[in-house]
Amino acid sequence: QVEEKNRQIEQKQNELDAAVSEKSTMETEMKQQRESLLRQKESAVRWARMEEKRDAVRLAQEQNRREKTILEQEKAQLQRDLEEQQRKNTALRRQVQSIRQNVRPTNEHQVQELEERLATSTAATEEIRKMLRENEEVRSIPSRDILLTDQKLGKGSYGEVRIAYWQGCPVAVKMLYEAL
């Protein structure tokens, strides 16, 4: 009877050892599955963030294309304005030359008036040329050269516009939201 009891105890011990071993195996498998799920979740989060950044870049590129189109249109208008101003200058010069050739002492006031109009017109032409040059000199400015303030001018879905200073001049700076 003792032998039978010992055999039963040994059988129970073997069953218990097998159950403990199975439990340990299951815990190891569960731990591996948890780790795998965490890695998949982290990968999915990274992927989603990357997609959000790609979307933000695409939107910023589209905004840049729109702004470039607007600048090109403004440049074209300035070019047309310059050409029109040059035509006016040419016409005024011809009038001045014509009057000088046929001038009489009584027309001196008219000549002076035309010369003043020509000077004003020439100054306007130079101003348009200057605006054209400035339009072509768009460039990137390193952030270290900009002194940013807390004053907000406005905000939108991609960022906010703040007042800043560059080389002592007030400028507007668009700050993109960090999520982008």
XYZ file of C-alpha atoms in Angstrom:
180
model
C 0.000 0.000 0.000
C 2.872 2.394 0.740
C 4.309 1.622 -2.632
C 1.002 2.401 -4.216
C 0.828 5.692 -2.336
C 4.412 6.550 -3.351
C 3.581 5.725 -6.949
C 0.494 7.926 -6.804
C 2.496 10.740 -5.193
C 5.163 10.381 -7.860
C 2.498 10.387 -10.589
C 0.913 13.508 -9.082
C 4.373 15.106 -8.829
C 5.015 14.308 -12.501
C 1.620 15.754 -13.445
C 2.373 18.844 -11.360
C 5.824 19.209 -12.944
C 4.261 18.857 -16.407
C 1.629 21.486 -15.544
C 4.315 23.850 -14.193
C 6.402 23.299 -17.307
C 3.358 23.900 -19.546
C 2.490 27.036 -17.567
C 6.055 28.289 -17.930
C 5.961 27.594 -21.662
C 2.631 29.397 -21.984
C 3.940 32.382 -19.981
C 6.995 32.548 -22.237
C 4.792 32.413 -25.337
C 2.473 35.072 -23.924
C 5.456 37.286 -23.099
C 6.774 36.870 -26.640
C 3.331 37.668 -28.073
C 3.052 40.757 -25.842
C 6.495 41.936 -26.971
C 5.567 41.280 -30.595
C 2.318 43.224 -30.199
C 4.194 46.113 -28.553
C 6.688 46.174 -31.430
C 3.817 46.128 -33.937
C 2.058 48.935 -32.070
C 5.251 51.029 -31.934
C 5.784 50.378 -35.633
C 2.201 51.410 -36.397
C 2.606 54.599 -34.334
C 5.884 55.425 -36.112
C 4.221 54.747 -39.466
C 1.259 56.996 -38.580
C 3.603 59.790 -37.476
C 5.613 59.406 -40.649
C 2.425 59.584 -42.726
C 1.343 62.713 -40.833
C 4.719 64.297 -41.531
C 4.498 63.322 -45.211
C 1.037 64.863 -45.394
C 2.310 68.014 -43.722
C 5.221 68.202 -46.166
C 2.862 67.693 -49.109
C 0.577 70.433 -47.834
C 3.525 72.767 -47.247
C 4.805 72.030 -50.757
C 1.386 72.779 -52.208
C 1.254 76.036 -50.219
C 4.738 76.906 -51.505
C 3.600 76.205 -55.085
C 0.599 78.485 -54.592
C 2.765 81.217 -53.094
C 5.263 80.832 -55.945
C 2.432 81.194 -58.464
C 1.252 84.353 -56.716
C 4.804 85.743 -56.685
C 5.197 84.931 -60.377
C 1.915 86.697 -61.122
C 3.032 89.717 -59.091
C 6.358 89.699 -60.910
C 4.599 89.542 -64.282
C 2.364 92.466 -63.264
C 5.395 94.445 -62.111
C 7.077 93.694 -65.435
C 4.002 94.973 -67.302
C 3.941 98.057 -65.069
C 7.625 98.650 -65.799
C 7.067 98.371 -69.546
C 4.114 100.771 -69.351
C 6.159 103.199 -67.276
C 9.018 102.995 -69.787
C 6.578 103.773 -72.625
C 5.340 106.801 -70.706
C 8.930 107.934 -70.098
C 9.709 107.631 -73.786
C 6.610 109.648 -74.683
C 7.494 112.336 -72.138
C 11.083 112.545 -73.420
C 9.785 113.032 -76.946
C 7.437 115.766 -75.750
C 10.286 117.515 -73.921
C 12.508 117.297 -77.008
C 9.736 118.566 -79.232
C 9.005 121.491 -76.947
C 12.697 122.346 -76.594
C 13.013 122.481 -80.357
C 10.020 124.761 -80.687
C 10.407 126.557 -77.384
C 9.616 130.162 -76.987
C 10.219 132.113 -73.834
C 6.509 131.797 -72.932
C 6.634 127.953 -73.054
C 9.477 127.623 -70.519
C 6.969 126.876 -67.754
C 5.507 124.040 -69.853
C 9.002 122.608 -70.442
C 9.761 122.728 -66.724
C 6.462 120.983 -65.927
C 7.203 118.227 -68.433
C 10.716 117.783 -67.051
C 9.269 117.423 -63.546
C 6.759 114.844 -64.813
C 9.617 113.001 -66.526
C 11.661 113.006 -63.291
C 8.665 111.652 -61.345
C 8.041 109.036 -64.002
C 11.714 108.010 -63.997
C 11.630 107.667 -60.198
C 8.523 105.469 -60.473
C 10.311 103.308 -63.046
C 13.261 102.871 -60.709
C 10.917 101.974 -57.853
C 9.268 99.278 -59.993
C 12.718 97.938 -60.989
C 13.678 97.826 -57.314
C 10.489 95.900 -56.503
C 11.274 93.441 -59.304
C 14.792 92.899 -57.944
C 13.424 92.370 -54.438
C 10.879 89.921 -55.802
C 13.679 87.869 -57.376
C 15.801 87.895 -54.215
C 13.632 85.521 -52.163
C 15.918 83.433 -50.013
C 16.037 81.241 -46.964
C 17.146 82.878 -43.723
C 18.788 80.728 -41.012
C 16.682 80.604 -37.851
C 19.694 81.675 -35.764
C 19.539 85.081 -37.500
C 15.923 85.668 -36.459
C 14.825 87.060 -33.089
C 11.366 85.601 -32.464
C 8.771 87.377 -30.294
C 5.636 86.043 -28.586
C 3.383 88.425 -30.521
C 1.021 86.445 -32.757
C -0.310 87.919 -35.980
C -2.571 84.965 -36.725
C -2.843 81.204 -36.860
C -4.145 78.511 -39.161
C -4.394 74.761 -39.413
C -0.648 74.279 -40.039
C 0.908 76.869 -37.783
C 0.888 80.400 -36.539
C 2.442 83.632 -37.759
C 4.489 85.639 -35.275
C 6.344 88.926 -35.325
C 10.123 88.512 -35.360
C 13.165 90.657 -36.115
C 15.789 90.033 -38.751
C 18.737 92.422 -38.997
C 16.772 94.843 -36.835
C 13.765 94.861 -39.188
C 10.357 93.526 -38.171
C 9.320 90.478 -40.200
C 6.543 87.873 -40.126
C 7.549 84.266 -39.427
C 5.313 81.242 -39.987
C 5.845 78.624 -37.270
C 4.566 75.138 -38.179
C 2.921 73.117 -35.411
C 5.157 70.378 -33.954
C 2.713 67.617 -34.891
C 3.446 68.388 -38.528
